[in-house]
mmCIF file of C-alpha atoms and ligand atoms in Angstrom:
data_model
loop_
_atom_site.group_PDB
_atom_site.id
_atom_site.type_symbol
_atom_site.label_atom_id
_atom_site.label_comp_id
_atom_site.label_asym_id
_atom_site.label_seq_id
_atom_site.Cartn_x
_atom_site.Cartn_y
_atom_site.Cartn_z
ATOM 1 C CA MET S 220 -29.029 -0.600 -1.935
ATOM 2 C CA ALA S 221 -29.615 2.214 -4.383
ATOM 3 C CA ALA S 222 -28.430 1.540 -7.942
ATOM 4 C CA ALA S 223 -24.846 2.665 -8.355
ATOM 5 C CA LYS S 224 -24.224 5.845 -10.318
ATOM 6 C CA THR S 225 -23.814 5.277 -14.066
ATOM 7 C CA ILE S 226 -20.152 6.313 -14.247
ATOM 8 C CA LEU S 227 -19.225 4.092 -11.306
ATOM 9 C CA ARG S 228 -20.937 1.177 -13.063
ATOM 10 C CA SER S 229 -18.950 1.768 -16.263
ATOM 11 C CA LEU S 230 -15.744 2.102 -14.271
ATOM 12 C CA ALA S 231 -16.535 -1.207 -12.566
ATOM 13 C CA GLY S 232 -16.603 -2.822 -16.021
ATOM 14 C CA GLU S 233 -20.304 -2.861 -16.806
ATOM 15 C CA THR S 234 -21.491 -2.340 -20.393
ATOM 16 C CA LEU S 235 -24.476 0.019 -20.227
ATOM 17 C CA PRO S 236 -27.099 0.343 -22.992
ATOM 18 C CA THR S 237 -26.611 4.136 -22.938
ATOM 19 C CA PRO S 238 -23.077 5.161 -21.995
ATOM 20 C CA PRO S 239 -22.673 7.911 -19.374
ATOM 21 C CA ILE S 240 -21.326 11.323 -20.461
ATOM 22 C CA TRP S 241 -19.197 14.174 -19.185
ATOM 23 C CA MET S 242 -16.803 16.550 -20.964
ATOM 24 C CA MET S 243 -13.270 17.741 -20.262
ATOM 25 C CA ARG S 244 -13.363 21.494 -19.420
ATOM 26 C CA GLN S 245 -17.152 21.284 -19.168
ATOM 27 C CA ALA S 246 -16.988 24.264 -16.808
ATOM 28 C CA GLY S 247 -15.323 26.826 -19.028
ATOM 29 C CA ARG S 248 -15.313 29.886 -21.189
ATOM 30 C CA TYR S 249 -17.788 28.566 -23.801
ATOM 31 C CA LEU S 250 -20.490 29.067 -21.137
ATOM 32 C CA PRO S 251 -21.734 32.625 -20.468
ATOM 33 C CA GLU S 252 -22.536 31.717 -16.845
ATOM 34 C CA TYR S 253 -18.895 30.611 -16.341
ATOM 35 C CA LYS S 254 -17.608 33.929 -17.681
ATOM 36 C CA ALA S 255 -19.923 35.816 -15.335
ATOM 37 C CA THR S 256 -18.749 33.901 -12.246
ATOM 38 C CA ARG S 257 -15.097 34.201 -13.298
ATOM 39 C CA ALA S 258 -15.555 37.984 -13.603
ATOM 40 C CA GLN S 259 -17.100 38.008 -10.120
ATOM 41 C CA ALA S 260 -14.059 36.128 -8.764
ATOM 42 C CA GLY S 261 -11.670 38.547 -10.509
ATOM 43 C CA ASP S 262 -9.362 36.105 -12.262
ATOM 44 C CA PHE S 263 -8.893 32.390 -12.901
ATOM 45 C CA LEU S 264 -6.726 31.587 -9.870
ATOM 46 C CA SER S 265 -8.980 33.562 -7.512
ATOM 47 C CA LEU S 266 -11.842 31.464 -8.863
ATOM 48 C CA CYS S 267 -9.931 28.215 -8.211
ATOM 49 C CA TYR S 268 -9.226 29.217 -4.591
ATOM 50 C CA ASN S 269 -12.763 30.474 -3.827
ATOM 51 C CA PRO S 270 -14.642 27.323 -2.716
ATOM 52 C CA GLU S 271 -18.157 28.803 -3.099
ATOM 53 C CA LEU S 272 -17.516 30.137 -6.605
ATOM 54 C CA ALA S 273 -15.440 27.124 -7.733
ATOM 55 C CA ALA S 274 -18.324 24.882 -6.634
ATOM 56 C CA GLU S 275 -20.749 27.170 -8.488
ATOM 57 C CA VAL S 276 -18.888 26.864 -11.825
ATOM 58 C CA THR S 277 -18.555 23.087 -11.329
ATOM 59 C CA LEU S 278 -22.345 22.883 -10.943
ATOM 60 C CA GLN S 279 -23.201 25.115 -13.925
ATOM 61 C CA PRO S 280 -22.756 22.455 -16.658
ATOM 62 C CA ILE S 281 -24.585 19.907 -14.480
ATOM 63 C CA ARG S 282 -27.599 22.223 -14.221
ATOM 64 C CA ARG S 283 -27.529 23.073 -17.916
ATOM 65 C CA TYR S 284 -26.934 19.592 -19.365
ATOM 66 C CA GLY S 285 -27.382 16.955 -16.643
ATOM 67 C CA PHE S 286 -23.969 15.361 -17.260
ATOM 68 C CA ASP S 287 -23.385 12.067 -15.426
ATOM 69 C CA ALA S 288 -20.253 13.448 -13.763
ATOM 70 C CA ALA S 289 -18.987 16.750 -12.423
ATOM 71 C CA ILE S 290 -15.271 17.457 -12.379
ATOM 72 C CA LEU S 291 -13.868 19.527 -9.565
ATOM 73 C CA PHE S 292 -13.035 23.033 -10.798
ATOM 74 C CA ALA S 293 -9.315 23.566 -10.173
ATOM 75 C CA ASP S 294 -6.111 23.243 -12.215
ATOM 76 C CA ILE S 295 -3.180 20.846 -12.499
ATOM 77 C CA LEU S 296 -0.817 23.766 -11.815
ATOM 78 C CA LEU S 297 -2.115 24.383 -8.287
ATOM 79 C CA LEU S 298 0.130 21.575 -7.003
ATOM 80 C CA PRO S 299 3.339 23.264 -8.265
ATOM 81 C CA GLN S 300 2.110 26.452 -6.617
ATOM 82 C CA ALA S 301 1.545 24.538 -3.369
ATOM 83 C CA LEU S 302 5.095 23.188 -3.702
ATOM 84 C CA GLY S 303 6.334 26.765 -3.776
ATOM 85 C CA ALA S 304 6.481 27.689 -7.474
ATOM 86 C CA ASP S 305 5.222 31.143 -8.435
ATOM 87 C CA LEU S 306 2.175 30.814 -10.711
ATOM 88 C CA TRP S 307 0.224 33.354 -12.706
ATOM 89 C CA PHE S 308 -1.891 33.364 -15.863
ATOM 90 C CA VAL S 309 -1.378 35.771 -18.751
ATOM 91 C CA THR S 310 -4.717 36.483 -20.425
ATOM 92 C CA GLY S 311 -4.850 35.031 -23.920
ATOM 93 C CA GLU S 312 -1.505 33.255 -23.471
ATOM 94 C CA GLY S 313 -1.753 30.779 -20.605
ATOM 95 C CA PRO S 314 0.167 29.863 -17.465
ATOM 96 C CA ARG S 315 3.518 31.226 -16.302
ATOM 97 C CA LEU S 316 5.604 29.719 -13.476
ATOM 98 C CA SER S 317 8.995 30.322 -11.921
ATOM 99 C CA THR S 318 11.337 27.819 -13.632
ATOM 100 C CA ILE S 319 13.192 24.830 -12.201
ATOM 101 C CA THR S 320 16.405 24.140 -14.069
ATOM 102 C CA THR S 321 19.048 23.916 -11.329
ATOM 103 C CA GLN S 322 19.536 22.088 -8.045
ATOM 104 C CA ALA S 323 19.224 25.455 -6.268
ATOM 105 C CA ASP S 324 15.768 26.010 -7.850
ATOM 106 C CA PHE S 325 14.723 22.532 -6.735
ATOM 107 C CA ASP S 326 16.028 23.047 -3.190
ATOM 108 C CA LYS S 327 13.680 26.012 -2.779
ATOM 109 C CA LEU S 328 10.609 23.782 -3.241
ATOM 110 C CA LYS S 329 8.556 22.942 -0.177
ATOM 111 C CA PRO S 330 8.191 19.448 1.261
ATOM 112 C CA VAL S 331 5.065 17.509 0.310
ATOM 113 C CA GLY S 332 3.847 17.700 3.917
ATOM 114 C CA GLU S 333 3.258 21.450 3.486
ATOM 115 C CA ILE S 334 1.043 21.499 0.377
ATOM 116 C CA ASP S 335 -2.268 21.597 2.220
ATOM 117 C CA ALA S 336 -1.617 25.143 3.439
ATOM 118 C CA VAL S 337 -2.293 26.233 -0.158
ATOM 119 C CA LEU S 338 -4.646 23.439 -1.228
ATOM 120 C CA ASN S 339 -7.145 23.438 1.668
ATOM 121 C CA PRO S 340 -9.657 25.619 -0.260
ATOM 122 C CA ILE S 341 -9.719 22.967 -3.003
ATOM 123 C CA TYR S 342 -10.743 20.284 -0.499
ATOM 124 C CA GLU S 343 -13.437 22.664 0.745
ATOM 125 C CA THR S 344 -14.779 22.958 -2.823
ATOM 126 C CA VAL S 345 -15.013 19.149 -2.927
ATOM 127 C CA ARG S 346 -16.955 19.089 0.359
ATOM 128 C CA ILE S 347 -19.425 21.717 -0.883
ATOM 129 C CA LEU S 348 -19.910 19.798 -4.128
ATOM 130 C CA ARG S 349 -20.745 16.537 -2.380
ATOM 131 C CA GLN S 350 -23.471 18.422 -0.520
ATOM 132 C CA GLU S 351 -24.861 20.177 -3.575
ATOM 133 C CA LEU S 352 -24.560 17.744 -6.472
ATOM 134 C CA PRO S 353 -27.616 15.717 -7.486
ATOM 135 C CA GLN S 354 -27.525 12.182 -6.067
ATOM 136 C CA GLU S 355 -26.992 10.583 -9.468
ATOM 137 C CA THR S 356 -23.972 12.741 -10.409
ATOM 138 C CA THR S 357 -20.467 11.384 -9.788
ATOM 139 C CA LEU S 358 -17.792 13.785 -8.523
ATOM 140 C CA ILE S 359 -14.389 13.433 -10.203
ATOM 141 C CA GLY S 360 -11.238 14.824 -8.604
ATOM 142 C CA PHE S 361 -7.996 15.159 -10.563
ATOM 143 C CA ALA S 362 -4.327 16.036 -10.746
ATOM 144 C CA GLY S 363 -1.747 16.349 -13.490
ATOM 145 C CA ALA S 364 0.606 13.433 -14.128
ATOM 146 C CA PRO S 365 4.178 14.071 -12.931
ATOM 147 C CA TRP S 366 5.666 14.380 -16.439
ATOM 148 C CA THR S 367 3.053 16.884 -17.616
ATOM 149 C CA VAL S 368 3.324 18.954 -14.422
ATOM 150 C CA ALA S 369 7.132 18.839 -14.669
ATOM 151 C CA THR S 370 7.027 20.174 -18.253
ATOM 152 C CA TYR S 371 5.371 23.352 -16.943
ATOM 153 C CA MET S 372 7.603 23.604 -13.855
ATOM 154 C CA ILE S 373 10.805 23.267 -15.877
ATOM 155 C CA ALA S 374 9.862 25.562 -18.786
ATOM 156 C CA GLY S 375 7.823 28.007 -16.714
ATOM 157 C CA ARG S 376 5.071 27.880 -19.350
ATOM 158 C CA GLY S 377 3.344 25.650 -21.874
ATOM 159 C CA THR S 378 5.606 24.573 -24.742
ATOM 160 C CA PRO S 379 4.676 22.999 -28.093
ATOM 161 C CA ASP S 380 7.265 20.201 -27.878
ATOM 162 C CA GLN S 381 8.251 20.159 -24.172
ATOM 163 C CA ALA S 382 11.840 20.787 -25.244
ATOM 164 C CA PRO S 383 13.057 22.317 -21.932
ATOM 165 C CA ALA S 384 11.826 19.273 -19.961
ATOM 166 C CA HIS S 385 13.424 16.865 -22.444
ATOM 167 C CA ALA S 386 16.660 18.865 -22.192
ATOM 168 C CA LEU S 387 16.746 18.660 -18.385
ATOM 169 C CA LYS S 388 15.988 14.929 -18.563
ATOM 170 C CA ASP S 389 18.963 14.422 -20.856
ATOM 171 C CA GLU S 390 21.387 16.883 -19.209
ATOM 172 C CA ASN S 391 20.664 16.313 -15.504
ATOM 173 C CA ARG S 392 18.679 13.131 -15.113
ATOM 174 C CA GLU S 393 19.169 13.063 -11.348
ATOM 175 C CA LEU S 394 17.555 16.464 -10.880
ATOM 176 C CA PHE S 395 14.812 15.628 -13.383
ATOM 177 C CA GLU S 396 13.991 12.391 -11.537
ATOM 178 C CA ALA S 397 14.080 14.134 -8.147
ATOM 179 C CA LEU S 398 11.534 16.642 -9.457
ATOM 180 C CA LEU S 399 9.307 13.871 -10.816
ATOM 181 C CA ALA S 400 9.521 12.035 -7.494
ATOM 182 C CA ARG S 401 8.514 15.180 -5.562
ATOM 183 C CA ILE S 402 5.535 15.749 -7.873
ATOM 184 C CA THR S 403 4.560 12.059 -7.639
ATOM 185 C CA GLN S 404 4.510 12.161 -3.829
ATOM 186 C CA GLY S 405 2.645 15.479 -3.849
ATOM 187 C CA THR S 406 0.077 14.084 -6.275
ATOM 188 C CA ILE S 407 -0.578 11.066 -4.063
ATOM 189 C CA GLU S 408 -1.234 13.353 -1.065
ATOM 190 C CA TYR S 409 -3.306 15.824 -3.101
ATOM 191 C CA LEU S 410 -5.525 13.114 -4.626
ATOM 192 C CA SER S 411 -5.915 11.325 -1.274
ATOM 193 C CA LYS S 412 -7.123 14.546 0.337
ATOM 194 C CA GLN S 413 -9.596 15.124 -2.502
ATOM 195 C CA ILE S 414 -10.937 11.601 -1.923
ATOM 196 C CA GLU S 415 -11.176 12.129 1.839
ATOM 197 C CA ALA S 416 -13.158 15.320 1.128
ATOM 198 C CA GLY S 417 -15.580 13.427 -1.122
ATOM 199 C CA ALA S 418 -14.180 12.840 -4.630
ATOM 200 C CA GLU S 419 -15.588 9.512 -5.892
ATOM 201 C CA VAL S 420 -13.216 9.011 -8.839
ATOM 202 C CA VAL S 421 -9.830 10.545 -9.635
ATOM 203 C CA LYS S 422 -8.315 11.278 -13.016
ATOM 204 C CA ILE S 423 -4.626 11.721 -13.813
ATOM 205 C CA PHE S 424 -4.064 14.098 -16.762
ATOM 206 C CA ASP S 425 -0.873 13.339 -18.698
ATOM 207 C CA SER S 426 -1.517 15.835 -21.479
ATOM 208 C CA TRP S 427 2.039 15.650 -22.830
ATOM 209 C CA ALA S 428 2.566 11.866 -22.513
ATOM 210 C CA GLY S 429 2.745 11.649 -26.315
ATOM 211 C CA SER S 430 6.152 13.325 -26.399
ATOM 212 C CA LEU S 431 7.709 10.523 -24.314
ATOM 213 C CA LYS S 432 8.994 7.728 -26.539
ATOM 214 C CA GLY S 433 10.207 4.192 -25.921
ATOM 215 C CA ALA S 434 11.913 3.660 -22.568
ATOM 216 C CA ASP S 435 11.084 7.251 -21.547
ATOM 217 C CA PHE S 436 7.362 6.480 -21.892
ATOM 218 C CA GLN S 437 7.805 3.462 -19.614
ATOM 219 C CA LYS S 438 9.819 5.344 -17.003
ATOM 220 C CA TYR S 439 8.120 8.735 -16.960
ATOM 221 C CA ALA S 440 4.500 8.082 -18.045
ATOM 222 C CA LEU S 441 3.681 4.460 -17.151
ATOM 223 C CA GLU S 442 5.713 4.133 -13.963
ATOM 224 C CA PRO S 443 4.483 7.317 -12.189
ATOM 225 C CA ALA S 444 0.873 6.484 -13.151
ATOM 226 C CA ARG S 445 1.380 2.996 -11.715
ATOM 227 C CA GLU S 446 2.925 4.364 -8.520
ATOM 228 C CA ILE S 447 0.162 6.923 -7.948
ATOM 229 C CA THR S 448 -2.592 4.419 -8.729
ATOM 230 C CA ALA S 449 -1.082 1.791 -6.394
ATOM 231 C CA ALA S 450 -0.777 4.307 -3.543
ATOM 232 C CA ILE S 451 -4.354 5.553 -4.021
ATOM 233 C CA LYS S 452 -5.689 1.985 -4.171
ATOM 234 C CA ALA S 453 -3.750 1.018 -1.024
ATOM 235 C CA ARG S 454 -5.449 3.857 0.884
ATOM 236 C CA HIS S 455 -8.805 3.886 -0.904
ATOM 237 C CA PRO S 456 -9.381 0.505 -2.571
ATOM 238 C CA ASP S 457 -12.869 1.396 -3.855
ATOM 239 C CA ILE S 458 -11.942 4.608 -5.660
ATOM 240 C CA PRO S 459 -11.633 4.162 -9.444
ATOM 241 C CA VAL S 460 -8.767 5.871 -11.249
ATOM 242 C CA ILE S 461 -8.900 7.191 -14.836
ATOM 243 C CA GLY S 462 -5.595 7.587 -16.694
ATOM 244 C CA PHE S 463 -5.197 9.983 -19.636
ATOM 245 C CA PRO S 464 -1.841 9.489 -21.405
ATOM 246 C CA ARG S 465 -2.821 11.901 -24.188
ATOM 247 C CA GLU S 466 -1.478 11.093 -27.659
ATOM 248 C CA ALA S 467 0.180 7.918 -26.386
ATOM 249 C CA GLY S 468 -0.760 6.112 -29.639
ATOM 250 C CA ASP S 469 0.460 2.518 -29.311
ATOM 251 C CA GLY S 470 1.262 3.364 -25.682
ATOM 252 C CA TYR S 471 -2.483 3.101 -24.990
ATOM 253 C CA ILE S 472 -2.196 -0.657 -25.569
ATOM 254 C CA GLY S 473 -1.737 -2.384 -22.224
ATOM 255 C CA PHE S 474 -1.739 0.936 -20.318
ATOM 256 C CA ALA S 475 -4.528 -0.153 -17.946
ATOM 257 C CA LYS S 476 -2.839 -3.463 -17.149
ATOM 258 C CA ALA S 477 0.571 -1.873 -16.640
ATOM 259 C CA THR S 478 -0.650 0.955 -14.380
ATOM 260 C CA GLY S 479 -3.697 -0.525 -12.649
ATOM 261 C CA VAL S 480 -6.024 2.298 -13.761
ATOM 262 C CA ASP S 481 -9.697 1.371 -14.090
ATOM 263 C CA CYS S 482 -10.231 3.372 -17.267
ATOM 264 C CA VAL S 483 -8.104 4.780 -20.077
ATOM 265 C CA ALA S 484 -9.154 8.143 -21.480
ATOM 266 C CA LEU S 485 -8.443 8.430 -25.205
ATOM 267 C CA ASP S 486 -7.639 11.457 -27.322
ATOM 268 C CA ASN S 487 -9.046 11.645 -30.844
ATOM 269 C CA SER S 488 -5.816 10.851 -32.677
ATOM 270 C CA VAL S 489 -6.763 7.171 -32.369
ATOM 271 C CA SER S 490 -9.885 5.824 -34.073
ATOM 272 C CA ALA S 491 -12.669 4.438 -31.909
ATOM 273 C CA ASP S 492 -12.625 1.156 -33.827
ATOM 274 C CA TRP S 493 -8.885 0.726 -33.238
ATOM 275 C CA ALA S 494 -9.265 1.627 -29.547
ATOM 276 C CA ALA S 495 -12.185 -0.775 -29.092
ATOM 277 C CA ALA S 496 -10.045 -3.630 -30.454
ATOM 278 C CA ASN S 497 -6.784 -2.689 -28.721
ATOM 279 C CA VAL S 498 -7.604 -0.797 -25.508
ATOM 280 C CA GLN S 499 -11.208 -1.521 -24.516
ATOM 281 C CA VAL S 500 -10.342 -5.245 -24.504
ATOM 282 C CA ASP S 501 -8.725 -4.537 -21.096
ATOM 283 C CA GLY S 502 -11.670 -2.586 -19.609
ATOM 284 C CA CYS S 503 -13.407 0.770 -19.549
ATOM 285 C CA VAL S 504 -12.421 3.514 -21.990
ATOM 286 C CA GLN S 505 -13.390 7.176 -22.083
ATOM 287 C CA GLY S 506 -13.608 9.434 -25.124
ATOM 288 C CA ASN S 507 -12.980 10.362 -27.818
ATOM 289 C CA LEU S 508 -14.949 12.860 -29.900
ATOM 290 C CA ALA S 509 -12.825 15.628 -31.463
ATOM 291 C CA SER S 510 -13.591 18.848 -29.583
ATOM 292 C CA SER S 511 -13.696 20.713 -32.923
ATOM 293 C CA HIS S 512 -17.175 19.180 -33.474
ATOM 294 C CA MET S 513 -18.397 21.352 -30.591
ATOM 295 C CA VAL S 514 -17.492 24.378 -32.724
ATOM 296 C CA THR S 515 -18.632 23.128 -36.128
ATOM 297 C CA GLY S 516 -21.724 21.083 -35.127
ATOM 298 C CA GLY S 517 -24.091 19.997 -37.903
ATOM 299 C CA GLN S 518 -24.675 16.453 -39.116
ATOM 300 C CA ALA S 519 -20.975 15.583 -38.733
ATOM 301 C CA LEU S 520 -21.264 16.054 -34.955
ATOM 302 C CA ILE S 521 -24.268 13.714 -34.791
ATOM 303 C CA ASP S 522 -22.741 11.107 -37.123
ATOM 304 C CA GLU S 523 -19.370 11.057 -35.379
ATOM 305 C CA THR S 524 -20.952 10.879 -31.907
ATOM 306 C CA ARG S 525 -23.099 7.929 -32.978
ATOM 307 C CA ALA S 526 -20.126 6.208 -34.627
ATOM 308 C CA ILE S 527 -18.095 6.459 -31.411
ATOM 309 C CA VAL S 528 -20.948 5.147 -29.264
ATOM 310 C CA LYS S 529 -21.416 2.257 -31.695
ATOM 311 C CA ALA S 530 -17.697 1.414 -31.903
ATOM 312 C CA PHE S 531 -17.478 1.160 -28.085
ATOM 313 C CA SER S 532 -20.895 -0.460 -27.557
ATOM 314 C CA GLY S 533 -19.397 -3.900 -26.904
ATOM 315 C CA GLY S 534 -17.777 -2.903 -23.605
ATOM 316 C CA PRO S 535 -17.652 -0.323 -20.810
ATOM 317 C CA HIS S 536 -17.477 3.228 -22.192
ATOM 318 C CA ILE S 537 -17.802 6.786 -20.899
ATOM 319 C CA VAL S 538 -18.513 9.356 -23.615
ATOM 320 C CA ASN S 539 -16.154 12.335 -23.571
ATOM 321 C CA LEU S 540 -14.132 14.536 -25.903
ATOM 322 C CA GLY S 541 -10.575 13.751 -26.978
ATOM 323 C CA HIS S 542 -9.399 16.930 -25.206
ATOM 324 C CA GLY S 543 -11.020 19.916 -23.492
ATOM 325 C CA ILE S 544 -13.885 21.862 -25.054
ATOM 326 C CA THR S 545 -12.630 25.166 -26.466
ATOM 327 C CA PRO S 546 -13.915 28.690 -25.680
ATOM 328 C CA ASP S 547 -15.310 29.096 -29.233
ATOM 329 C CA ALA S 548 -17.629 26.048 -28.869
ATOM 330 C CA ASP S 549 -21.378 26.540 -29.275
ATOM 331 C CA PRO S 550 -23.230 25.492 -26.085
ATOM 332 C CA ASP S 551 -26.110 24.182 -28.241
ATOM 333 C CA ASN S 552 -23.751 21.668 -29.878
ATOM 334 C CA VAL S 553 -23.090 20.134 -26.449
ATOM 335 C CA GLN S 554 -26.825 19.483 -26.091
ATOM 336 C CA ARG S 555 -26.932 18.008 -29.614
ATOM 337 C CA MET S 556 -24.090 15.619 -28.723
ATOM 338 C CA ILE S 557 -25.858 14.540 -25.521
ATOM 339 C CA ASP S 558 -29.115 13.989 -27.426
ATOM 340 C CA ALA S 559 -27.280 11.898 -30.026
ATOM 341 C CA VAL S 560 -25.855 9.677 -27.260
ATOM 342 C CA ARG S 561 -29.115 9.361 -25.356
ATOM 343 C CA GLY S 562 -31.041 8.674 -28.560
ATOM 344 C CA GLN S 563 -33.306 11.743 -28.557
HETATM 345 O O1 LIG Q 899 -12.270 19.987 -16.908
HETATM 346 C C1 LIG Q 899 -12.725 20.820 -16.080
HETATM 347 O O2 LIG Q 899 -13.745 21.511 -16.315
HETATM 348 C C2 LIG Q 899 -12.077 20.910 -14.729
HETATM 349 C C3 LIG Q 899 -11.132 21.957 -14.521
HETATM 350 C C4 LIG Q 899 -9.805 21.888 -15.230
HETATM 351 C C5 LIG Q 899 -9.127 23.056 -15.664
HETATM 352 N N1 LIG Q 899 -7.884 22.697 -16.083
HETATM 353 C C6 LIG Q 899 -9.687 24.417 -15.625
HETATM 354 C C7 LIG Q 899 -9.076 25.460 -16.462
HETATM 355 C C8 LIG Q 899 -8.951 20.808 -15.467
HETATM 356 C C9 LIG Q 899 -9.186 19.324 -15.261
HETATM 357 C C10 LIG Q 899 -7.733 21.340 -15.996
HETATM 358 C C11 LIG Q 899 -6.572 20.512 -16.326
HETATM 359 C C12 LIG Q 899 -5.391 21.141 -16.947
HETATM 360 N N2 LIG Q 899 -4.873 22.380 -16.717
HETATM 361 C C13 LIG Q 899 -4.532 20.476 -17.850
HETATM 362 C C14 LIG Q 899 -4.682 19.031 -18.289
HETATM 363 C C15 LIG Q 899 -5.726 18.857 -19.322
HETATM 364 C C16 LIG Q 899 -5.428 19.506 -20.644
HETATM 365 O O3 LIG Q 899 -6.100 20.495 -20.960
HETATM 366 O O4 LIG Q 899 -4.527 19.009 -21.353
HETATM 367 C C17 LIG Q 899 -3.510 21.369 -18.206
HETATM 368 C C18 LIG Q 899 -2.386 21.096 -19.172
HETATM 369 C C19 LIG Q 899 -3.730 22.561 -17.470
HETATM 370 C C20 LIG Q 899 -2.888 23.788 -17.464
HETATM 371 C C21 LIG Q 899 -3.614 24.961 -17.966
HETATM 372 N N3 LIG Q 899 -4.656 25.586 -17.311
HETATM 373 C C22 LIG Q 899 -3.398 25.643 -19.179
HETATM 374 C C23 LIG Q 899 -2.346 25.268 -20.211
HETATM 375 C C24 LIG Q 899 -4.315 26.688 -19.228
HETATM 376 C C25 LIG Q 899 -4.390 27.776 -20.276
HETATM 377 C C26 LIG Q 899 -5.021 27.326 -21.513
HETATM 378 C C27 LIG Q 899 -6.447 27.768 -21.553
HETATM 379 O O5 LIG Q 899 -7.307 26.947 -21.884
HETATM 380 O O6 LIG Q 899 -6.656 28.979 -21.299
HETATM 381 C C28 LIG Q 899 -5.130 26.599 -18.070
HETATM 382 C C29 LIG Q 899 -6.258 27.493 -17.732
HETATM 383 C C30 LIG Q 899 -7.567 26.845 -17.395
HETATM 384 N N4 LIG Q 899 -7.737 25.739 -16.611
HETATM 385 C C31 LIG Q 899 -8.854 27.327 -17.769
HETATM 386 C C32 LIG Q 899 -9.806 26.470 -17.188
HETATM 387 C C33 LIG Q 899 -11.302 26.581 -17.240
HETATM 388 C C34 LIG Q 899 -9.122 28.580 -18.585
HETATM 389 C C35 LIG Q 899 -8.860 29.721 -17.654
HETATM 390 C C36 LIG Q 899 -9.786 30.886 -17.798
HETATM 391 O O7 LIG Q 899 -10.951 30.839 -17.369
HETATM 392 O O8 LIG Q 899 -9.281 31.907 -18.285
#
């Protein structure tokens, strides 16, 4: 049997002498080749739904840097669109969606059984990627976590404090929970289809998990992640799941045990030493270099990268950023980070 791919080995709990690397938003606007392909597609959503071009931008950072994993090029907001929400992107501002604040808004959503009519091109991108990726590169599929997706569906846009979603939770808990349940079921189907098309790992992005406190964190971050992971594992027992409850703080402790995920992705608000002692004790972790180093570079980038690798060297670790790389990052700094990890 051929040696397993590096990321799959880390996810299975192996401690590797050189940890594998990929980066959130590794296909993105900091790369000139991404901007060229996006211009060819017309706009961001047209790029997401064009399997040939979406596969092309997924492959670009693999060709340039030889990352250990590729992440499917798509977006967490495609699922709401498949459920019937209107979705568009305002240049320089971000996503806009039709809002869900009343029972009547919710009743207009489509059943989960109908999402593939919109999402089929995404599965086609996955199939193309499995054909075209180098043998050693792992393909990661993904979806948003129900809470994070709901924050966009309720507010109709990104919000600094997720206030509209918190308000609906407090004012109409039944509707809020019905929405979360619909997203949870949709996510299970969406991720399963990505796996059937060839995704080897799936990641659940809960970018706004940090704004859920106490019992709300249990009910709306932990519990949906557990439910999705259990359903995926029941259908596809060999597919590892990465959870990313961003800015969970103490909520990172025990997250893997409580949800069944194989790896916890960490943002950079927690120190690597703390996370090694409190999170990595339960298994693989991913992270957690501040993405600002990709803009500023210099010796601080090298020192911080090495410090993170060292802090996590006693257990399974996948090197990544604490959040996505930003459009103002210098592509040469990405190479410097990779060289620092691989000891060149
Ligand atoms: O990581 C990757 O390279 C894979 C593709 C990917 C994208 N979005 C492409 C994208 C992934 C995994 C996502 C996840 C995503 N999308 C999240 C969770 C992770 C996170 O960042 O917290 C969220 C919250 C979204 C929703 C979203 N999509 C927002 C808020 C925005 C606008 C902000 C921005 O960066 O412009 C997007 C747009 C988006 N998604 C871009 C990319 C490459 C930029 C679009 C462009 O090319 O103009």
